[in-house]
Short mmCIF file of C-alpha atoms in Angstrom, two decimals:
data_model
loop_
_atom_site.label_atom_id
_atom_site.label_comp_id
_atom_site.label_asym_id
_atom_site.label_seq_id
_atom_site.Cartn_x
_atom_site.Cartn_y
_atom_site.Cartn_z
CA MET J 1 112.40 88.49 82.11
CA ALA J 2 110.10 89.76 79.03
CA GLU J 3 109.12 87.47 75.79
CA PRO J 4 110.49 88.23 72.61
CA ALA J 5 109.05 90.93 70.56
CA LYS J 6 110.30 89.99 67.80
CA HIS J 7 111.07 86.60 66.00
CA GLN J 8 114.97 87.14 66.08
CA ASP J 9 115.03 88.18 69.77
CA TRP J 10 114.40 84.66 70.72
CA SER J 11 117.91 83.69 69.44
CA ALA J 12 119.25 85.94 72.40
CA LEU J 13 117.59 83.66 75.09
CA THR J 14 119.12 80.23 76.94
CA ASP J 15 116.95 77.18 76.32
CA GLN J 16 116.38 77.20 80.10
CA GLU J 17 114.91 80.64 79.59
CA VAL J 18 112.94 79.42 76.55
CA ALA J 19 111.60 76.39 78.49
CA ARG J 20 110.61 78.91 81.64
CA LEU J 21 108.65 81.10 79.11
CA ALA J 22 106.90 77.77 77.62
CA LEU J 23 106.16 77.04 81.23
CA GLU J 24 104.35 80.24 82.03
CA GLY J 25 102.22 79.09 79.38
CA ARG J 26 103.56 80.95 75.57
CA GLU J 27 103.12 78.83 72.90
CA ALA J 28 105.79 80.49 70.97
CA ALA J 29 108.54 79.20 73.19
CA TYR J 30 107.19 75.48 72.73
CA ARG J 31 107.63 76.39 68.48
CA GLU J 32 110.95 77.87 69.37
CA LEU J 33 111.94 74.75 71.17
CA ILE J 34 111.04 72.20 68.33
CA ASN J 35 112.68 75.07 65.97
CA ARG J 36 115.93 74.58 67.52
CA TYR J 37 116.16 70.70 67.85
CA GLN J 38 114.19 69.44 65.45
CA ARG J 39 116.98 69.06 62.93
CA PRO J 40 119.63 67.49 65.41
CA VAL J 41 117.07 65.21 67.19
CA TYR J 42 115.56 63.81 63.85
CA SER J 43 119.32 63.94 62.22
CA LEU J 44 120.07 61.28 64.99
CA VAL J 45 116.76 59.45 64.55
CA TYR J 46 117.34 59.10 61.13
CA ARG J 47 121.07 57.83 61.16
CA MET J 48 119.95 55.58 63.96
CA VAL J 49 116.87 53.57 62.08
CA ARG J 50 117.54 54.81 58.57
CA ASN J 51 113.63 54.95 57.52
CA GLN J 52 112.16 58.57 57.35
CA GLU J 53 108.86 57.59 58.38
CA LEU J 54 109.96 55.91 61.43
CA ALA J 55 112.38 58.80 62.38
CA GLU J 56 109.65 61.31 61.77
CA ASP J 57 107.36 59.14 64.45
CA LEU J 58 110.03 58.77 66.70
CA THR J 59 111.29 62.71 66.47
CA GLN J 60 107.21 63.31 66.80
CA GLU J 61 107.11 61.56 69.92
CA THR J 62 110.11 63.02 71.48
CA PHE J 63 109.23 66.28 71.18
CA ILE J 64 105.95 65.41 72.45
CA LYS J 65 107.18 63.71 75.78
CA VAL J 66 109.87 66.49 76.34
CA LEU J 67 107.35 69.22 76.05
CA ASN J 68 104.87 67.40 77.76
CA ALA J 69 106.93 67.11 80.68
CA LEU J 70 108.72 70.63 81.26
CA GLU J 71 107.65 70.44 84.59
CA SER J 72 110.52 67.83 85.13
CA TYR J 73 113.22 69.52 83.69
CA ARG J 74 115.79 70.64 85.83
CA PRO J 75 117.53 73.67 84.16
CA GLU J 76 121.10 72.70 86.01
CA TYR J 77 121.15 70.19 83.46
CA LYS J 78 121.72 70.97 79.03
CA PHE J 79 118.75 71.31 77.84
CA SER J 80 120.02 69.28 74.57
CA SER J 81 121.25 66.37 76.71
CA TRP J 82 117.54 65.97 78.06
CA ILE J 83 116.10 66.13 74.93
CA PHE J 84 118.83 63.50 73.24
CA LYS J 85 118.63 61.12 76.35
CA ILE J 86 114.62 61.11 75.34
CA ALA J 87 115.06 61.15 71.66
CA ASN J 88 118.05 58.04 72.26
CA ASN J 89 115.48 56.22 74.72
CA ALA J 90 112.95 56.01 72.22
CA THR J 91 115.05 54.98 69.42
CA ILE J 92 116.84 52.50 71.22
CA ASP J 93 113.58 51.16 73.04
CA HIS J 94 111.78 50.87 69.26
CA LEU J 95 114.85 48.95 68.09
CA ARG J 96 114.77 46.28 70.47
CA ARG J 97 110.90 46.10 69.90
CA ARG J 98 111.24 45.98 66.22
CA ARG J 99 114.97 44.59 65.71
CA LEU J 100 115.34 46.79 62.88
CA ASP J 101 118.95 46.99 63.72
CA THR J 102 119.24 43.60 62.01
CA VAL J 103 117.85 44.97 58.34
CA SER J 104 120.44 45.19 55.90
CA ILE J 105 120.92 47.93 54.17
CA HIS J 106 120.08 46.01 51.35
CA GLY J 107 116.99 45.23 52.68
CA SER J 108 115.12 42.52 55.22
CA ALA J 109 116.84 39.36 56.12
CA HIS J 110 113.25 38.47 56.44
CA ALA J 111 111.65 39.63 53.50
CA ASP J 112 110.20 36.56 51.03
CA SER J 113 110.04 37.64 47.57
CA SER J 114 111.91 40.36 45.64
CA GLU J 115 109.53 43.12 46.12
CA ALA J 116 109.63 42.43 49.60
CA ILE J 117 113.09 42.94 49.94
CA ALA J 118 113.08 46.34 47.65
CA ALA J 119 110.50 47.68 49.78
CA SER J 120 112.38 47.23 52.79
CA ALA J 121 115.98 48.08 51.61
CA ILE J 122 117.29 51.46 53.53
CA GLN J 123 117.41 54.55 50.73
CA VAL J 124 120.92 55.58 51.47
CA SER J 125 120.50 58.27 49.50
CA ASP J 126 117.32 59.93 50.54
CA GLU J 127 116.70 63.42 49.12
CA ARG J 128 116.53 65.03 52.12
CA GLU J 129 120.28 64.26 52.94
CA SER J 130 122.53 67.03 51.58
CA PRO J 131 124.84 65.77 48.68
CA LEU J 132 128.21 64.96 50.86
CA ASP J 133 130.49 65.03 47.65
CA GLU J 134 130.56 68.82 48.79
CA VAL J 135 132.57 67.91 51.72
CA VAL J 136 134.19 64.31 51.68
CA GLY J 137 132.31 62.74 48.73
CA ARG J 138 129.43 61.18 48.38
CA GLU J 139 130.44 57.60 48.31
CA LEU J 140 132.61 58.00 51.85
CA GLY J 141 129.49 59.29 53.37
CA GLU J 142 127.36 56.80 52.28
CA GLN J 143 129.60 54.08 53.09
CA ILE J 144 130.06 55.46 56.36
CA SER J 145 126.37 55.87 56.80
CA ALA J 146 125.64 52.47 55.50
CA ALA J 147 128.86 50.80 58.33
CA VAL J 148 127.27 52.81 61.09
CA ALA J 149 123.66 51.30 60.37
CA LYS J 150 125.43 47.91 60.48
CA LEU J 151 126.99 48.86 64.36
CA ARG J 152 124.92 47.55 67.46
CA PRO J 153 122.15 50.57 68.78
CA GLU J 154 124.43 51.88 71.28
CA TYR J 155 127.31 51.87 69.54
CA ARG J 156 125.33 53.39 67.01
CA SER J 157 123.97 56.17 69.52
CA CYS J 158 127.73 56.24 71.18
CA ILE J 159 129.52 56.57 67.62
CA LEU J 160 126.77 59.57 65.89
CA LEU J 161 126.61 61.71 69.39
CA ARG J 162 130.64 61.73 69.86
CA HIS J 163 131.63 62.24 66.13
CA VAL J 164 128.11 63.57 64.28
CA GLU J 165 126.37 65.62 67.16
CA GLY J 166 130.18 66.40 68.72
CA ARG J 167 128.96 65.59 72.41
CA THR J 168 131.81 64.92 74.89
CA TYR J 169 132.04 61.75 76.64
CA GLU J 170 130.66 63.03 79.84
CA GLU J 171 127.52 64.40 78.22
CA ILE J 172 126.92 60.75 76.35
CA ALA J 173 127.57 59.05 79.37
CA GLU J 174 124.42 61.03 80.65
CA ILE J 175 122.48 61.34 77.58
CA MET J 176 122.80 57.09 77.88
CA ASP J 177 122.68 56.72 81.47
CA LEU J 178 126.00 54.53 80.84
CA PRO J 179 129.34 54.98 83.44
CA LEU J 180 131.97 56.76 81.61
CA GLY J 181 134.24 53.49 81.23
CA THR J 182 131.43 51.61 79.03
CA VAL J 183 130.77 55.02 76.63
CA LYS J 184 134.32 54.76 76.28
CA THR J 185 134.49 51.32 75.59
CA TYR J 186 131.52 51.65 73.38
CA ILE J 187 133.29 54.13 71.19
CA HIS J 188 136.20 52.14 70.68
CA ARG J 189 134.34 49.22 69.55
CA ALA J 190 132.00 51.15 67.25
CA ARG J 191 135.41 52.89 66.05
CA ASN J 192 136.88 49.21 65.17
CA GLU J 193 133.97 47.69 63.79
CA LEU J 194 133.86 50.75 61.74
CA ARG J 195 137.13 50.04 60.20
CA GLU J 196 136.29 46.84 59.51
CA LEU J 197 133.30 47.53 57.72
CA LEU J 198 135.07 50.43 55.67
CA GLU J 199 137.45 47.87 54.57
CA GLU J 200 135.01 45.53 53.43
CA PHE J 201 133.00 47.52 51.16
CA ARG J 202 136.24 48.55 49.85
CA GLN J 203 136.88 45.07 48.64
CA ASP J 204 133.66 44.29 47.61
CA MET F 1 146.81 52.62 80.04
CA SER F 2 145.73 48.79 78.90
CA ARG F 3 146.90 47.33 75.33
CA ALA F 4 144.74 44.89 73.12
CA GLU F 5 148.01 44.13 72.09
CA PRO F 6 151.52 44.53 73.18
CA HIS F 7 153.04 45.44 69.85
CA HIS F 8 150.16 47.49 69.23
CA LEU F 9 148.54 51.16 69.91
CA ALA F 10 145.96 50.76 73.04
CA ASP F 11 142.22 52.69 72.09
CA ASP F 12 143.39 55.75 74.35
CA ASP F 13 146.19 55.92 72.06
CA PHE F 14 144.11 56.32 68.77
CA ASP F 15 141.85 58.62 70.67
CA ALA F 16 144.80 61.37 71.44
CA LEU F 17 145.88 60.84 67.81
CA LEU F 18 141.94 62.22 66.75
CA SER F 19 142.07 64.97 68.92
CA GLY F 20 145.69 65.80 67.33
CA VAL F 21 148.35 64.67 70.33
CA VAL F 22 151.10 63.31 69.00
CA ALA F 23 153.38 62.15 71.84
CA PRO F 24 157.03 61.01 70.45
CA GLY F 25 156.20 57.46 71.52
CA LEU F 26 153.19 57.06 69.26
CA ALA F 27 154.74 58.96 66.47
CA SER F 28 157.89 56.62 66.28
CA HIS F 29 155.45 53.55 66.89
CA LEU F 30 153.43 54.80 64.12
CA GLU F 31 156.71 54.93 61.64
CA HIS F 32 157.27 51.48 62.06
CA CYS F 33 153.89 49.66 62.31
CA SER F 34 151.95 49.98 59.24
CA THR F 35 148.75 47.90 61.09
CA CYS F 36 148.27 50.64 63.42
CA ARG F 37 149.74 53.50 60.69
CA GLN F 38 146.30 52.07 58.84
CA SER F 39 144.25 52.09 61.68
CA ALA F 40 145.04 55.93 62.36
CA ARG F 41 144.27 56.78 58.63
CA LEU F 42 140.93 54.77 58.61
CA ASP F 43 139.56 56.56 62.08
CA ALA F 44 140.78 59.55 60.78
CA GLU F 45 138.52 59.07 57.45
CA ILE F 46 135.71 57.50 59.62
CA VAL F 47 135.89 60.64 61.67
CA THR F 48 136.13 63.16 59.20
CA ALA F 49 133.41 61.44 56.99
CA LEU F 50 131.16 61.24 60.12
CA GLU F 51 131.53 64.98 60.91
CA ALA F 52 130.58 66.11 57.33
CA LEU F 53 127.54 64.34 57.72
CA PRO F 54 124.86 67.10 56.94
CA PRO F 55 121.95 67.63 59.40
CA LEU F 56 118.66 66.20 58.10
CA LEU F 57 115.49 67.99 57.77
CA PRO F 58 111.95 66.66 58.94
CA SER F 59 108.75 67.66 57.26
CA PRO F 60 107.88 71.14 57.38
CA ASP F 61 104.99 70.02 59.39
CA LEU F 62 106.57 68.49 61.92
CA ALA F 63 105.96 71.35 64.58
CA ASP F 64 102.29 71.66 63.94
CA ARG F 65 102.00 67.91 64.64
CA VAL F 66 103.79 68.14 67.98
CA MET F 67 102.06 70.98 68.61
CA ARG F 68 98.57 69.15 68.26
CA GLN F 69 99.30 67.06 71.32
CA VAL F 70 101.12 69.19 73.52
CA ILE F 71 99.31 70.29 76.38
CA ILE F 72 100.16 73.87 77.63
CA ARG F 73 99.27 74.49 81.01
CA ARG F 74 98.69 78.19 81.81
CA PRO F 75 99.73 78.92 85.28
CA ALA F 76 97.25 79.94 88.21
CA PRO F 77 97.14 82.66 89.31
CA PRO F 78 98.99 82.92 92.99
CA THR F 79 97.04 82.18 95.99
CA VAL F 80 96.58 83.41 99.30
CA ALA F 81 97.11 80.01 100.56
CA ALA F 82 99.86 79.56 97.90
CA GLU F 83 101.74 82.58 98.98
CA SER F 84 102.12 81.98 102.39
CA LEU F 85 103.25 78.47 101.21
CA GLU F 86 106.15 80.17 99.01
CA ARG F 87 107.37 81.85 102.30
CA THR F 88 110.87 80.71 103.29
CA PRO F 89 111.57 79.41 106.94
CA ARG F 90 113.46 83.25 107.63
CA GLU F 91 110.54 85.51 106.74
CA VAL F 92 108.04 82.69 108.80
CA ALA F 93 110.40 83.73 111.92
CA ALA F 94 110.30 87.29 111.22
CA GLN F 95 106.68 87.10 110.97
CA ARG F 96 106.50 85.54 114.47
CA ARG F 97 109.36 87.60 116.25
CA LEU F 98 107.00 90.55 114.80
CA LEU F 99 104.10 89.03 116.17
CA VAL F 100 105.36 88.34 119.76
CA ALA F 101 106.87 92.14 119.91
CA GLY F 102 103.32 93.56 118.73
CA ILE F 103 101.40 91.43 121.39
CA SER F 104 104.08 92.03 124.39
CA PHE F 105 103.97 96.13 123.77
CA GLY F 106 100.22 96.10 123.63
CA GLY F 107 99.76 94.12 126.61
CA MET F 108 102.33 96.44 128.41
CA VAL F 109 100.28 99.78 127.12
CA THR F 110 97.08 97.89 128.05
CA ALA F 111 98.81 97.24 131.58
CA VAL F 112 99.71 100.52 132.50
CA LEU F 113 96.74 102.41 130.96
CA GLY F 114 94.83 100.30 133.14
CA TRP F 115 96.69 100.84 136.49
CA ALA F 116 96.75 104.74 135.18
CA LEU F 117 92.24 104.37 135.11
CA ALA F 118 92.43 102.31 138.36
CA PHE F 119 94.82 104.86 140.43
CA PRO F 120 94.42 108.25 138.32
CA GLY F 121 95.99 110.07 141.58
CA GLU F 122 99.04 107.84 141.30
CA ALA F 123 99.12 108.13 137.56
CA LEU F 124 99.39 111.81 137.45
CA ARG F 125 102.19 111.78 140.40
CA TRP F 126 104.74 109.68 137.83
CA ILE F 127 103.69 112.67 135.48
CA ASN F 128 106.31 115.81 134.80
CA PRO F 129 104.24 118.38 136.49
CA ASN F 130 104.81 120.57 133.20
CA LEU F 131 102.69 117.58 131.18
CA ARG F 132 100.13 117.58 134.55
CA GLN F 133 97.85 119.96 133.56
CA GLY F 134 97.77 118.92 129.65
CA VAL F 135 96.58 115.52 130.93
CA GLU F 136 94.19 116.86 133.74
CA SER F 137 92.37 118.56 130.88
CA LEU F 138 92.50 116.12 128.67
CA TRP F 139 90.93 113.52 131.23
CA ALA F 140 88.31 116.34 131.73
CA GLY F 141 87.54 116.05 128.12
CA LEU F 142 87.37 112.30 127.80
CA GLN F 143 84.95 112.69 130.44
CA GLN F 144 82.79 115.25 128.63
CA LEU F 145 82.69 112.88 125.92
CA PRO F 146 79.58 111.16 126.46
CA THR F 147 77.57 114.36 127.07
CA GLU F 148 78.72 116.09 123.95
CA LEU F 149 78.25 112.53 121.66
CA SER F 150 74.57 112.31 123.27
CA SER F 151 73.97 116.11 122.54
CA GLN F 152 74.45 115.40 118.85
CA ALA F 153 71.72 115.07 116.45
CA TRP F 154 72.40 111.85 114.26
CA HIS F 155 72.66 110.18 118.53
CA LEU F 156 69.02 109.71 118.64
CA PRO F 157 68.42 107.44 115.74
CA PHE F 158 71.81 105.47 116.47
CA ALA F 159 70.78 104.96 119.68
CA ASP F 160 67.49 103.90 118.74
CA THR F 161 69.43 101.25 116.21
CA LEU F 162 71.54 99.12 119.53
CA ALA F 163 68.37 100.17 121.82
CA THR F 164 68.18 96.20 122.09
CA PRO F 165 70.73 93.20 122.55
CA SER F 166 69.79 91.58 118.86
CA ARG F 167 70.05 94.73 117.03
CA VAL F 168 73.30 94.91 118.52
CA VAL F 169 74.22 91.59 117.23
CA VAL F 170 72.64 92.48 113.67
CA ALA F 171 74.55 95.61 113.42
CA VAL F 172 78.03 93.94 114.69
CA GLY F 173 76.88 90.72 111.75
CA LEU F 174 76.52 93.32 109.03
CA ALA F 175 79.77 95.40 110.20
CA GLY F 176 81.52 91.97 110.17
CA VAL F 177 80.45 91.20 107.23
CA PHE F 178 81.41 94.52 105.25
CA TYR F 179 84.63 94.54 106.77
CA VAL F 180 85.49 90.83 105.34
CA GLY F 181 84.01 91.60 101.91
CA ALA F 182 86.28 94.98 101.80
CA LEU F 183 89.43 93.04 103.09
CA VAL F 184 88.60 90.25 100.10
CA GLY F 185 88.26 92.93 97.68
CA PHE F 186 90.92 94.53 98.45
CA ARG F 187 92.88 91.23 98.65
CA HIS F 188 91.93 90.34 95.39
CA LEU F 189 92.30 93.76 93.25
CA LEU F 190 96.04 93.65 94.33
CA THR F 191 96.53 89.89 93.41
CA GLU F 192 95.08 90.83 89.90
CA SER F 193 97.13 93.77 89.68
CA ALA F 194 100.15 91.42 90.42
CA HIS F 195 99.09 89.04 87.95
CA ASP F 196 98.56 91.90 84.82
CA ALA F 197 101.71 93.05 85.43
CA PRO F 198 104.29 92.48 83.10
CA ALA F 199 106.85 89.69 83.35
#
């Protein structure tokens, strides 16, 4: 297998082939893997933690872990499942440690001043999120994002992987190291909670 | 199919509705149950909104920050030991069979030659009469060989070099070093060529 001579030739290679080239010591292959997965990984992590700086740190941590452990990657599995698994573990571990999942979109419940509340408030209208109104309307997108942020981290991962990343139940089970039945239960519960939250938002 | 409430659709039914499967039973239930109809409508809204969420972009320097902390391991050139470790059991078995066959064949040839030298008359009787004359000539030539060699100009200094046992040991040692050096050099040359070859 030859290294692509031009940048556009990378697109012809599978993730497994690019990973193999990286293991041969080719820096361009490492960069190609980052290029392929930085958007989906960052998007997933950001929607889990709802904090730009933290999402950047966790995304960076994920890529460093993945690229420094490429030898342990087994090509018979999807590379995307592997990287999402590492990203998800890093994010959930962080959320459990810091209990950020309990932070309201209106600001931390533990903040003791109005400035602190404002500083900890989640920026749902981050400028790097494309305008949602091009598709279904900004308001609904914000409501959904805010509602997802209120779910338990495990429910959040499952619902984002299923409906944002378009992963199958089986892939989610592999990514999250959970039985298939548990994944289905989490997704059903997440959808039930989202229905209630969406109705609450609309009543407010 | 487990139902949370006997009169409403189960979670699996809502899954089916989201994937576009509307079984006749579900359709008729939705016609009569406003609660399930509302849930199904909300589910569709939620999923549509989630699927429409755009991918987000991290900082442009993320790749550089990651690459600064990634250790790129260059694979070590394959060594002779590594190559032998990489041989499959089938290759090892084939190699052993070849070695046994070679040793057996060499042993047989040596035994036959030894017997022929010990009993030349007997050996010549076994040879085809037409070939016998040629073999006898060859044998006579071989017997002449030492005499021929000793009459060469280079023989005297050569014989002088190997005149004592200590000189023989030194000469054999030097020849051995030369042989091993040549072998290692040749092997190294082959390994380098293979390593430089395009992937």
